[in-house]
CSV table of C-alpha atoms in Angstrom, one decimal:
chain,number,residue,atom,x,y,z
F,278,UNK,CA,-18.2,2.6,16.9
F,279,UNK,CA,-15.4,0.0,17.7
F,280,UNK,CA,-12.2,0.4,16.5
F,281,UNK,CA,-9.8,-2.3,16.0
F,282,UNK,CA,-5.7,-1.7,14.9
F,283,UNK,CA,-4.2,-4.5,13.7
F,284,UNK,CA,-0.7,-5.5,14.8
F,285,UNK,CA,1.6,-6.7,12.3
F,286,UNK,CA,5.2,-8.3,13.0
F,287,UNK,CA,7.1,-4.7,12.3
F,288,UNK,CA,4.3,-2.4,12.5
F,289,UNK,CA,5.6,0.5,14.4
F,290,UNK,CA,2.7,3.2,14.0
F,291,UNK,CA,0.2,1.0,15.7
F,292,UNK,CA,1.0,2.8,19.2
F,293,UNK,CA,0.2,6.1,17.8
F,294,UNK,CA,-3.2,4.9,16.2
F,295,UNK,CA,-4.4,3.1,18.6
F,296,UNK,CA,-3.6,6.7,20.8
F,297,UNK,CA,-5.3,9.2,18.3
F,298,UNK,CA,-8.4,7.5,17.9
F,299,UNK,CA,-8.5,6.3,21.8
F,300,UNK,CA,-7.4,9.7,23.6
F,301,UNK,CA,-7.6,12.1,20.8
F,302,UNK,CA,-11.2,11.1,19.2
F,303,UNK,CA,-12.4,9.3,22.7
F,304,UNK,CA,-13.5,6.6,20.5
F,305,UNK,CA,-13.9,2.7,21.8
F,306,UNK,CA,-10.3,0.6,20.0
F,307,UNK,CA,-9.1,-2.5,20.9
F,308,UNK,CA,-5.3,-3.9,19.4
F,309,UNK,CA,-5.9,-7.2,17.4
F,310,UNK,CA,-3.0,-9.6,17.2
F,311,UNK,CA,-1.9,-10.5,13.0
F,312,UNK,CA,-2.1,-14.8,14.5
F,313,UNK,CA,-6.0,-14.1,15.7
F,314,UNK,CA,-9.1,-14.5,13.5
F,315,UNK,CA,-11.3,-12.8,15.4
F,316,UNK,CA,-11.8,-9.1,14.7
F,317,UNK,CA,-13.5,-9.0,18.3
F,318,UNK,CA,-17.0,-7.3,16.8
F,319,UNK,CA,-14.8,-3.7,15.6
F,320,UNK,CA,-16.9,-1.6,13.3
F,321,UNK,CA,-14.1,-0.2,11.6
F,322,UNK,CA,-10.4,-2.0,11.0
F,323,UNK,CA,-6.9,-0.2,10.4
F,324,UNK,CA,-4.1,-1.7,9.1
F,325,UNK,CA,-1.3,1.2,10.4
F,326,UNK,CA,2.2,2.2,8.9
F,327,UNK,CA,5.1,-0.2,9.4
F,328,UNK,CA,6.9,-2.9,7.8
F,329,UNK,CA,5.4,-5.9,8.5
F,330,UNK,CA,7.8,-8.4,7.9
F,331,UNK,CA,10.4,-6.5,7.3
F,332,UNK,CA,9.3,-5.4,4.0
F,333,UNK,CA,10.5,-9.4,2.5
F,334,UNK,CA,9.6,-9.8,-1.3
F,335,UNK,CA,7.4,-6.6,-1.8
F,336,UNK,CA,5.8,-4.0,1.0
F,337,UNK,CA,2.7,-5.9,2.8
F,338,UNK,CA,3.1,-8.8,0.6
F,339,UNK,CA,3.9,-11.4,3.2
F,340,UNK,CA,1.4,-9.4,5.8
F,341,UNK,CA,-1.7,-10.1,3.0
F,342,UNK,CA,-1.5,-13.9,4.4
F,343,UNK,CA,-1.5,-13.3,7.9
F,344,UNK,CA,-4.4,-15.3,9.6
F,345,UNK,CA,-6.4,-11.8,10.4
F,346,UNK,CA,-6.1,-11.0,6.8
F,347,UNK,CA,-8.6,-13.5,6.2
F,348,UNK,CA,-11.3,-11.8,8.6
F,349,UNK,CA,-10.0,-8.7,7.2
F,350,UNK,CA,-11.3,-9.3,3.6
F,351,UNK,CA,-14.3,-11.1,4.7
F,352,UNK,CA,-15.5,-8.0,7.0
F,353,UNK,CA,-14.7,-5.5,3.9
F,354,UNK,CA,-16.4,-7.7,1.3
F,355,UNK,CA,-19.4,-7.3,4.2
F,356,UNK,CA,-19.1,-3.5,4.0
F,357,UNK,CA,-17.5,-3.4,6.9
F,358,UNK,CA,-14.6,-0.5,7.0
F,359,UNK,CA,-10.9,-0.6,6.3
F,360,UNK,CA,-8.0,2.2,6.5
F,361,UNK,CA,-4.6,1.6,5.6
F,362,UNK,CA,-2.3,3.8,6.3
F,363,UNK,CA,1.5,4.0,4.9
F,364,UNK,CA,2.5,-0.2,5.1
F,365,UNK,CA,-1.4,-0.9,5.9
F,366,UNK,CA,-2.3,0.7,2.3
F,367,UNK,CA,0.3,-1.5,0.9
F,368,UNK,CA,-1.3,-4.6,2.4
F,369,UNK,CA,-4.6,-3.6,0.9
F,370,UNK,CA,-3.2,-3.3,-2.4
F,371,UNK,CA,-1.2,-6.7,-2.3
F,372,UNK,CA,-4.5,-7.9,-0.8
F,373,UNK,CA,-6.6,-6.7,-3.9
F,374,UNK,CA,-9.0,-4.8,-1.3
F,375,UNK,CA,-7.8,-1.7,-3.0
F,376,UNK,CA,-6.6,-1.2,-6.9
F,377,UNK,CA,-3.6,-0.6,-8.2
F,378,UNK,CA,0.0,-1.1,-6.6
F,379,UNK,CA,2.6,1.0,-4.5
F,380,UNK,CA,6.4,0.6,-5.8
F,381,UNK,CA,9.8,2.2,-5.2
F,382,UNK,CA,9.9,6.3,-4.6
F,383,UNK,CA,10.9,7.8,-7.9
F,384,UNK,CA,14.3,8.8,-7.1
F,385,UNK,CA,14.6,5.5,-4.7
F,386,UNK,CA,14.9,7.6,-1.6
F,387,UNK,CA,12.7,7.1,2.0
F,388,UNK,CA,11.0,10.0,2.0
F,389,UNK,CA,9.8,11.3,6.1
F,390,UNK,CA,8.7,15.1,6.1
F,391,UNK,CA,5.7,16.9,6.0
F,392,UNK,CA,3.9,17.6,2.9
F,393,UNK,CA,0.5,18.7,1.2
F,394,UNK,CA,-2.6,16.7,0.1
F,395,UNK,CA,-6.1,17.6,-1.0
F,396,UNK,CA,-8.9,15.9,-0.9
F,397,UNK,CA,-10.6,15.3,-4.3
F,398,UNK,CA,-14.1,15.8,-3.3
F,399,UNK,CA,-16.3,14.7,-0.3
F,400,UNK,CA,-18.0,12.2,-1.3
F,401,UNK,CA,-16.5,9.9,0.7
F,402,UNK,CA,-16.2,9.1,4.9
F,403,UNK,CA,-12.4,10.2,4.8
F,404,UNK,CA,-13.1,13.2,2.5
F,405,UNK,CA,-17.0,14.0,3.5
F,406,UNK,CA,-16.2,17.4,5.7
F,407,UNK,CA,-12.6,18.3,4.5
F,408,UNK,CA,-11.9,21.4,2.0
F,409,UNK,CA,-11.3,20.6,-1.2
F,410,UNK,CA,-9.9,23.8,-1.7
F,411,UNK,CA,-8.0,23.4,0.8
F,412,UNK,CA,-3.9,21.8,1.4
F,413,UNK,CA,-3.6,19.7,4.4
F,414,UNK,CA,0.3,19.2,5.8
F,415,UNK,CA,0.6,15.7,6.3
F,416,UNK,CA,3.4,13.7,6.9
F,417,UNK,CA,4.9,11.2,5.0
F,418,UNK,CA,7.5,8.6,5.6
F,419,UNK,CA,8.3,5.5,2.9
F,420,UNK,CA,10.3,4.4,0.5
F,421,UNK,CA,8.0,2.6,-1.4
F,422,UNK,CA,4.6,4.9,-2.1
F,423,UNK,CA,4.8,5.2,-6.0
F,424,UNK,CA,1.4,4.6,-6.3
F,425,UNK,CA,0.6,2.8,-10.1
F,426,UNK,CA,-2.2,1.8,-11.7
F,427,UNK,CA,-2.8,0.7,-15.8
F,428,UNK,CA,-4.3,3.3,-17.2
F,429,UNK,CA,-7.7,1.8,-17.7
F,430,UNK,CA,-7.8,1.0,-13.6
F,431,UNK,CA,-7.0,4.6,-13.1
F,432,UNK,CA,-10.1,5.9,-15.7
F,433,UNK,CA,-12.4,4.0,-14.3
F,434,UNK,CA,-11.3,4.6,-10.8
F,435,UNK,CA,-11.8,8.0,-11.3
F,436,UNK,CA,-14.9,7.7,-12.9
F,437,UNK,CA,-16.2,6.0,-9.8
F,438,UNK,CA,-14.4,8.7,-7.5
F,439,UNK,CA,-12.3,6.7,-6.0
F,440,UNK,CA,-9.0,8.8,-6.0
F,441,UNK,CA,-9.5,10.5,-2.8
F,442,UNK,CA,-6.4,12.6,-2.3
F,443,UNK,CA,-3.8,14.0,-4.4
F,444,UNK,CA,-0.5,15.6,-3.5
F,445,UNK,CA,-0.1,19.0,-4.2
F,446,UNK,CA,2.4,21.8,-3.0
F,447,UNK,CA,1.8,24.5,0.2
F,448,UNK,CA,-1.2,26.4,-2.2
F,449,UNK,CA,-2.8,23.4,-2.9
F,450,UNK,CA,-1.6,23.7,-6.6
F,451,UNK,CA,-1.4,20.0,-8.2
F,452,UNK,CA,2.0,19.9,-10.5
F,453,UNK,CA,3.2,16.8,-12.5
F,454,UNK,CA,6.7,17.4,-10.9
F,455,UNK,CA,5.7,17.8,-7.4
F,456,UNK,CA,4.8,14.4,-6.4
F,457,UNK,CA,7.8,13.2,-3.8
F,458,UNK,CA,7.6,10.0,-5.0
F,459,UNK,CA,6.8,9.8,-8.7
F,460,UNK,CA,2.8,8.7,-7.8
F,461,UNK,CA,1.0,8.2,-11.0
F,462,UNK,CA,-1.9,11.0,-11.2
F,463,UNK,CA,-0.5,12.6,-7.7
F,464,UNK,CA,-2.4,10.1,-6.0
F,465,UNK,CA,-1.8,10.0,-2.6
F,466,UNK,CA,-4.9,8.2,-1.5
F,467,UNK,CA,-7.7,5.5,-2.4
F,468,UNK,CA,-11.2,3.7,-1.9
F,469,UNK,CA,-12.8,1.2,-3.1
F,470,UNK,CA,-15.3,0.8,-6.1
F,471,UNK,CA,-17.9,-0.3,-3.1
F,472,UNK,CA,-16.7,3.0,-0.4
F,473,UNK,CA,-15.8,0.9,2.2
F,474,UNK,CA,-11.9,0.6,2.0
F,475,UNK,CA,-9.4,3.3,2.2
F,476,UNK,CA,-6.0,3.4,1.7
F,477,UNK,CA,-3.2,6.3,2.5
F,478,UNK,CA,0.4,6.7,2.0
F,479,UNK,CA,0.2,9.9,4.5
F,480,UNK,CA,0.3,9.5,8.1
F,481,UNK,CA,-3.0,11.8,9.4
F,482,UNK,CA,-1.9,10.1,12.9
F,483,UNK,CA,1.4,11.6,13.1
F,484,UNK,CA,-0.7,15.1,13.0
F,485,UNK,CA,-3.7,15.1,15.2
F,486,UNK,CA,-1.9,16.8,18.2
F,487,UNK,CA,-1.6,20.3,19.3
F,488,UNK,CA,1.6,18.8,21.2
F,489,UNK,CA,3.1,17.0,17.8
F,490,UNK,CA,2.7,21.2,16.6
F,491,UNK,CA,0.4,19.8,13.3
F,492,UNK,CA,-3.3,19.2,13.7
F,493,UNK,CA,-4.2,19.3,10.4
F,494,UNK,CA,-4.5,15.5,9.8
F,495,UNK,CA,-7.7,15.4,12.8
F,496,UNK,CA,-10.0,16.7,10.3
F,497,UNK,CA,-9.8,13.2,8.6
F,498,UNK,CA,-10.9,11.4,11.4
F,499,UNK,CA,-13.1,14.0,12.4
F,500,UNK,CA,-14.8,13.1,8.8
F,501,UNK,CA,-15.1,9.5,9.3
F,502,UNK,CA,-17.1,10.2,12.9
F,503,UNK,CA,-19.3,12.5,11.7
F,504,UNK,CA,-20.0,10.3,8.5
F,505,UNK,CA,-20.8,7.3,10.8
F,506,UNK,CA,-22.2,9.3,13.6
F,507,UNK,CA,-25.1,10.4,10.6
F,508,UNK,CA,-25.7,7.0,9.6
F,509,UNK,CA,-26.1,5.9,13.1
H,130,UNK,CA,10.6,-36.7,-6.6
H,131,UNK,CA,12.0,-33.5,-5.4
H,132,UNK,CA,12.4,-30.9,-8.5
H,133,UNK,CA,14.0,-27.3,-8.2
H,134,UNK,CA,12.8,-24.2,-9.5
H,135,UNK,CA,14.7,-21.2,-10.7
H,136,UNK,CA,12.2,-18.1,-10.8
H,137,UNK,CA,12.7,-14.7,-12.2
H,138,UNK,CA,10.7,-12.1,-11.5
H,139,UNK,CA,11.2,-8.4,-13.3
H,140,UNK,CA,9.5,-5.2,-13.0
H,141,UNK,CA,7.0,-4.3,-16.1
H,142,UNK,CA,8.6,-2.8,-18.9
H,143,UNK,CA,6.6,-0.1,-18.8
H,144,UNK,CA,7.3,0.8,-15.4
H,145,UNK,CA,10.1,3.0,-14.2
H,146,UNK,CA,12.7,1.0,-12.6
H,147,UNK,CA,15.0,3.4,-10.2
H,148,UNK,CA,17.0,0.7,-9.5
H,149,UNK,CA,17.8,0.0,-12.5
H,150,UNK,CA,18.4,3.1,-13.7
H,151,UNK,CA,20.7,4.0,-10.8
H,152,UNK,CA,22.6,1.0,-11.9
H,153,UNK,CA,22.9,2.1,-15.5
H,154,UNK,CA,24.0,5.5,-14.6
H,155,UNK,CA,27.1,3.6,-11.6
H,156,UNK,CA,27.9,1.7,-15.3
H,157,UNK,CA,28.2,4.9,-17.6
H,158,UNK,CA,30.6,5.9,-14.7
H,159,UNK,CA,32.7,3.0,-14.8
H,160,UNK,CA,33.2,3.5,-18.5
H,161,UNK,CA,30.8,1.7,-20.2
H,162,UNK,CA,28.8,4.4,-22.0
H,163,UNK,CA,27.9,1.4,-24.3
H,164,UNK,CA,25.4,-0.1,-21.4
H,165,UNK,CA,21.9,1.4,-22.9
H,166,UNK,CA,19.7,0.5,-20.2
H,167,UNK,CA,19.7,-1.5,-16.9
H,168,UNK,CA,16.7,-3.3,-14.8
H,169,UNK,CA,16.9,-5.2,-12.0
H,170,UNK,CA,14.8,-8.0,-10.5
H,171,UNK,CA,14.3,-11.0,-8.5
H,172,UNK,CA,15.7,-14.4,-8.6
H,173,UNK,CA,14.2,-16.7,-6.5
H,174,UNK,CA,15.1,-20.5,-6.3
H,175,UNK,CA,12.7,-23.1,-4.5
H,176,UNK,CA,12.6,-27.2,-3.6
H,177,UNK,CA,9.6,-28.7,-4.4
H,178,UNK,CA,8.2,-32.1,-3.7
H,179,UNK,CA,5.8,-32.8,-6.4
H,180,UNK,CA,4.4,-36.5,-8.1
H,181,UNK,CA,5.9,-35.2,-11.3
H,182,UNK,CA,7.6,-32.4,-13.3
H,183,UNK,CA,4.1,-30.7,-14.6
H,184,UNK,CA,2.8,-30.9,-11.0
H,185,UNK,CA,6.1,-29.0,-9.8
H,186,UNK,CA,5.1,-26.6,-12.0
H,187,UNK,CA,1.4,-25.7,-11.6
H,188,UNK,CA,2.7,-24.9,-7.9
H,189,UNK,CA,5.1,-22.4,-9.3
H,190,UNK,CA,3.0,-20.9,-11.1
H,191,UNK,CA,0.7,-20.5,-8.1
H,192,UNK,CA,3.1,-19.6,-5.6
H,193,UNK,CA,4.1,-16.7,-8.7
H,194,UNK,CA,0.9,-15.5,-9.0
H,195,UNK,CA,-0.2,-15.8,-5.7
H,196,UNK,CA,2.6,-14.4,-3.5
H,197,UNK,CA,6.2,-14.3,-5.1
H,198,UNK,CA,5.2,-11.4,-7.7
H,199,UNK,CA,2.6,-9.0,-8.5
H,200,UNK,CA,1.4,-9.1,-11.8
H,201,UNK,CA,0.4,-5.4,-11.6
H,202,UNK,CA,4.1,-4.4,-11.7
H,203,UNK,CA,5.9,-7.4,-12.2
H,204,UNK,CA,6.4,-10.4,-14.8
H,205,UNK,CA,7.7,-13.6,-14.0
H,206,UNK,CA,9.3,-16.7,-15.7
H,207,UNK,CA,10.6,-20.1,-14.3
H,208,UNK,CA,12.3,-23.1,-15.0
H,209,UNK,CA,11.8,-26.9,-13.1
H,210,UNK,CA,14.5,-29.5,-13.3
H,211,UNK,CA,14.8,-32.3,-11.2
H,212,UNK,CA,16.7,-31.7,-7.9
């Protein structure tokens, strides 16, 4: 399995990716460049937490028409995978890789501190060994992950199973109130109607460390592996 | 002919604006109880070099839909005189 992370102009969590899954999961990863084309034969693409282009005119709206982009969409529409995280989930939304939209925090604060998600179920590479039972501490660390979908997106996205996490307090309890940043549903995480592209406000990087004193995000990536490692 | 376009773009009305309501809320504190509701947007203005006016316009309406707003959480309206 080849990894490629994607750089953007203002990507800042790039480093950190590129660490975790090279000296943390021991997995192959190369950096591709946002002016190249060529996704360099990677299995499995991330767009990582950031703000690409400053943030100009809406969160990963300017990034969505960066020469890779193109490559980008044409490997997911060939089932190839796609994780965004933080900025990188906003690119997949402006990109229409991933439903819905992520807007202004609630109370119209950046938000950076840890908090809880839960998977919805496992039927999914991010969410195929994690507890659903379970809370996960996770950071966070936007200003813009008001996640918002019409209603009708957000039935039939859940019909499909494609809400993958929500956010929910330190007893995994889901509350209407308890979202940090007003999310529509809780959601804190996407796919794809076809499984292939995943999107995150949380930062499961930023907590895959025994030195960074939370591991708890490893389990997500420890998912994806051993959801390819079966199909391979 | 060169034309100019004058584009506003606003969040849905069924979305929650913070912005806007942080705004409305700084008014009510300035006195003016009388200011029911506040939302803020985007005004964009552009130069375009188009063969004629509707020809102007069928690019603003693509560089709208296409980059300048998202129709899942934003409207947009524009006008195109000639620059």
């Amino acid at each position: 399995m080849k990894f490629g992370v994607v750089i953007f102009p203002g990507s800042n969590c790039d480093e950190d990716m590129v660490h975790v899954l090279q000296d943390v999961m021991k997995q192959q990863v190369v950096k591709l460049w946002h002016k190249d084309t060529n996704l360099q034969g990677c299995d499995f693409i991330v767009l990582p937490g950031g703000f690409s282009y400053g943030d100009y005119l809406r969160s990963g709206a300017i990034a969505r028409f960066s020469p890779i982009m193109k490559s980008v969409i044409e490997h997911a529409a060939l089932g190839g995978y796609v994780l965004g995280i933080c900025n990188g989930f906003q690119i997949l939304t402006e990109s229409g890789l991933l439903p819905g939209a992520l807007l202004r925090n609630k109370d119209q604060k950046f938000v950076c501190k840890n908090i809880h998600i839960k998977a919805v179920h496992n039927n999914s590479l991010l969410t195929a060994t994690l507890d659903t039972t379970k809370p996960m501490k996770i950071p966070i660390a936007h200003a813009e992950g008001r996640y918002f979908a019409a209603e009708k997106v957000l039935n039939e996205m859940d019909r499909n199973g494609q809400i993958l996490f929500h956010y929910c307090d330190e007893n995994g309890v889901v509350h209407e109130d308890h979202t940090l940043n007003g999310s529509i549903r809780n959601i804190a995480g996407v796919m794809n109607d076809q499984r292939n592209v995943f999107g995150m406000m949380p930062h499961p990087e930023r907590a895959a460390e025994e030195a960074l004193g939370n591991v708890e995000g490893k389990a997500i990536f420890e998912s994806i592996l051993s959801m390819i490692a079966t199909k391979d | 002919m060169k034309y100019k376009a004058e584009i506003d773009i606003m969040p849905l009305k069924e979305i929650l604006d913070p912005q806007g309501k942080a705004v409305k809320l700084g008014l009510k504190n300035l006195g003016l109880p009388e200011i029911l509701d506040a939302r803020i947007g985007k005004h964009i203005t552009l130069e375009i070099e188009a063969e004629n006016k509707g020809a102007a316009e069928e690019k603003v309406a693509f560089a709208c839909k296409k980059l300048l707003a998202n129709l899942i959480m934003e409207d947009f309206k524009y006008k195109v005189t000639e620059a």
